[in-house]
GROMACS .gro file of C-alpha atoms in nm:
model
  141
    1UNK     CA    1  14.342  14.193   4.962
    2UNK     CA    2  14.221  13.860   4.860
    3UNK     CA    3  14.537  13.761   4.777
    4UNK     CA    4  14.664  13.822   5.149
    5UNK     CA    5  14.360  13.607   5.283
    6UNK     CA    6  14.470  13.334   5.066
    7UNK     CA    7  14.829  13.343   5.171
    8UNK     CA    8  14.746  13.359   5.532
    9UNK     CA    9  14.474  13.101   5.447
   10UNK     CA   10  14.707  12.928   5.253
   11UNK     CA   11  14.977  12.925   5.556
   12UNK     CA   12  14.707  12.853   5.816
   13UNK     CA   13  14.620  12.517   5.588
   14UNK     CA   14  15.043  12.471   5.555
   15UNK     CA   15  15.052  12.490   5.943
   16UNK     CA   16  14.750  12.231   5.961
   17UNK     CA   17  14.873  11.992   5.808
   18UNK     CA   18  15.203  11.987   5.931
   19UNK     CA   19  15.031  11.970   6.309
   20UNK     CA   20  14.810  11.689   6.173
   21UNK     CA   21  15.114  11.547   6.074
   22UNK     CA   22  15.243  11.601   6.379
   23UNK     CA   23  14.960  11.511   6.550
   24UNK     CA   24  14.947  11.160   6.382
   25UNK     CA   25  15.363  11.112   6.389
   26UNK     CA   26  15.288  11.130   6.805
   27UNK     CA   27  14.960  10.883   6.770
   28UNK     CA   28  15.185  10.632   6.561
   29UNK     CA   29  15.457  10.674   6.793
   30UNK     CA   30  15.243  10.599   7.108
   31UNK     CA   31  15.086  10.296   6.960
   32UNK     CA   32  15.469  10.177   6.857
   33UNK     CA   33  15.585  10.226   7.250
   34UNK     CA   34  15.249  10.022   7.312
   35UNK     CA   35  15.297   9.754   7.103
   36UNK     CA   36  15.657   9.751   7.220
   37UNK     CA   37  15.560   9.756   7.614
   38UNK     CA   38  15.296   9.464   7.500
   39UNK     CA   39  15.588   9.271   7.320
   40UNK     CA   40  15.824   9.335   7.621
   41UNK     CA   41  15.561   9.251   7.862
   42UNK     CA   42  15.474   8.906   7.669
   43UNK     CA   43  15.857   8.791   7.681
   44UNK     CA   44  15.880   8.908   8.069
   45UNK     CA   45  15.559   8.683   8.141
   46UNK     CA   46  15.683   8.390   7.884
   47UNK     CA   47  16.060   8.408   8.055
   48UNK     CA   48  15.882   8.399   8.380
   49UNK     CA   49  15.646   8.101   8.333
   50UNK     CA   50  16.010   7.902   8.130
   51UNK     CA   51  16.183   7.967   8.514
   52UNK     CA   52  15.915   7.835   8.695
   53UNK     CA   53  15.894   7.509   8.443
   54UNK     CA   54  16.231   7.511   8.482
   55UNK     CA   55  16.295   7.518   8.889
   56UNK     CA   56  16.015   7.292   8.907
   57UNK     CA   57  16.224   7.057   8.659
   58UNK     CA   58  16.491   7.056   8.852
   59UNK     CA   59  16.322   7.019   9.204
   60UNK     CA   60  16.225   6.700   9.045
   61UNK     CA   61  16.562   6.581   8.939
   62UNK     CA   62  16.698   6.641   9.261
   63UNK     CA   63  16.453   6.421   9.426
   64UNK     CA   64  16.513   6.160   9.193
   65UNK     CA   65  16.877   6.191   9.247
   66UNK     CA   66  16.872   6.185   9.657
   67UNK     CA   67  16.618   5.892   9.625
   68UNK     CA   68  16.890   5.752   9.370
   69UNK     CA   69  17.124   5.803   9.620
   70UNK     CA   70  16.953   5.706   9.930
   71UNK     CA   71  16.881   5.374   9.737
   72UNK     CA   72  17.243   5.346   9.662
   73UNK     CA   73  17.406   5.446  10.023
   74UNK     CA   74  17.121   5.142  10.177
   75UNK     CA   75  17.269   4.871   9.876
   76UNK     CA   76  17.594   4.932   9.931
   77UNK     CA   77  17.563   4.909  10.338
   78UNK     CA   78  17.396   4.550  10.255
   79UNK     CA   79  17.715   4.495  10.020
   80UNK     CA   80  17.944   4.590  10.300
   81UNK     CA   81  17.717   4.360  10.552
   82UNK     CA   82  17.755   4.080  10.292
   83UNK     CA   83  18.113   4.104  10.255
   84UNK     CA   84  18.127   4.104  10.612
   85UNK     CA   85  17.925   3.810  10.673
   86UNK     CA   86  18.121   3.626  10.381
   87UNK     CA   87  18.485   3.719  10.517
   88UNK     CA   88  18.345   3.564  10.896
   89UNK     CA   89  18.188   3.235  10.691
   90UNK     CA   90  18.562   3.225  10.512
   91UNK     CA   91  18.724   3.223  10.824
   92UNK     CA   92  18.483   2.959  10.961
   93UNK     CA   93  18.543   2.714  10.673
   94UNK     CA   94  18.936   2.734  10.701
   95UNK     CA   95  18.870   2.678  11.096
   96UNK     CA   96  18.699   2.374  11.033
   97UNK     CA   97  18.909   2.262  10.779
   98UNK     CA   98  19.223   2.309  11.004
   99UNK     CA   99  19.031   2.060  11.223
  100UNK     CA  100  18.951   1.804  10.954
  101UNK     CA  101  19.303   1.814  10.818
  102UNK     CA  102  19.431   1.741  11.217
  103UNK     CA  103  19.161   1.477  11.296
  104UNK     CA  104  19.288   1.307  10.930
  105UNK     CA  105  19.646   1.305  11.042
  106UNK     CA  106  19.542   1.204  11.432
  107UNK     CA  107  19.312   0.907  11.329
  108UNK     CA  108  19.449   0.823  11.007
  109UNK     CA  109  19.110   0.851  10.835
  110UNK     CA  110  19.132   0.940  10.492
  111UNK     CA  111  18.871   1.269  10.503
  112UNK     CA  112  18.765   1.438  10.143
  113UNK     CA  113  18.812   1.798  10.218
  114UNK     CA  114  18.711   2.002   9.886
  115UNK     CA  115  18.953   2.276   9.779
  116UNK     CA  116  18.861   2.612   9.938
  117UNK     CA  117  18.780   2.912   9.704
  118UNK     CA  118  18.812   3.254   9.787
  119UNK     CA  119  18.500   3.389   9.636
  120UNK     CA  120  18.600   3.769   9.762
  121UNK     CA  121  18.951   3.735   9.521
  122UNK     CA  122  18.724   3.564   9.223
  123UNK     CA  123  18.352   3.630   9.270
  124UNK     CA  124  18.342   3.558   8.937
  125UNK     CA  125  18.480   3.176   8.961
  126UNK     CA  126  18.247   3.065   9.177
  127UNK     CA  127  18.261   2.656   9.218
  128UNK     CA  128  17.898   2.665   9.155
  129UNK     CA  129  17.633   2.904   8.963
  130UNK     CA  130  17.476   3.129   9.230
  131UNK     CA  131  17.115   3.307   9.032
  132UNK     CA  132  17.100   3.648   9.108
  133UNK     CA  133  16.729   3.762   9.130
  134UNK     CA  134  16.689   4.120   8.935
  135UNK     CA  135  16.393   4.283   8.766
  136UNK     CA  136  16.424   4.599   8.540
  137UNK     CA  137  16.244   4.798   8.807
  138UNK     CA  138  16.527   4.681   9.062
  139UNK     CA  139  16.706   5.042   9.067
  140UNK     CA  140  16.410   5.261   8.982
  141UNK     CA  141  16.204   5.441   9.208
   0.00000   0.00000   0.00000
């Protein structure tokens, strides 16, 4: 008889251990899907904080760029006023040297009348140096 309490001792101590086996496979297995939630919920909150850097990044550059533009759209309405305002001074100076080449011929008075360049074909060969006031900040805002 004491050899039937040990088996069934015996296979009460088997079945132990295989439930504390059991029993600490599920506890290793819970604290796995833990740390994995943890992990998952670390990369979620890192990912989320990178897309508001990010949008926030490029909020800015767009700013920059309308102001960019902006600045560009009000230069180049100057430019267009300029080239304006130089096409109507053109148009002046061959007027009035029209006039100076018929008073010379009409009186017979020998008038110097300088040679007319067309700074809008050759801004470049201007008769004299024109400075052109700039600072490194000029286009920046």
């Amino acid at each position: 008889m004491s050899s039937l309490q040990r088996q069934s001792s015996s296979g009460s101590d088997g079945s132990a251990t295989v439930d504390e086996k059991k029993r600490k496979r599920m506890l290793s297995n819970r604290e796995s899907a833990r740390r994995s939630r943890m992990k998952k919920q670390k990369l979620m909150d890192d990912l989320t904080t990178e897309i508001t850097r990010l949008e926030m990044s490029n909020n800015q550059v767009r700013q920059t760029l309308d102001a960019r533009e902006r600045s560009y759209n009000e230069i180049e309405s100057a430019n267009n006023v300029l080239r304006a305002q130089a096409m109507e001074l053109t148009d002046r100076l061959q007027s009035l040297n029209s006039v100076l080449h018929i008073f010379e011929e009409v009186s017979g008075f020998s008038v110097d009348i300088p040679e007319m360049h067309d700074p809008l074909l050759k801004p470049w060969q201007l008769p004299f140096p024109q400075p052109i006031p700039a600072s490194s900040d000029m286009f920046f805002i």
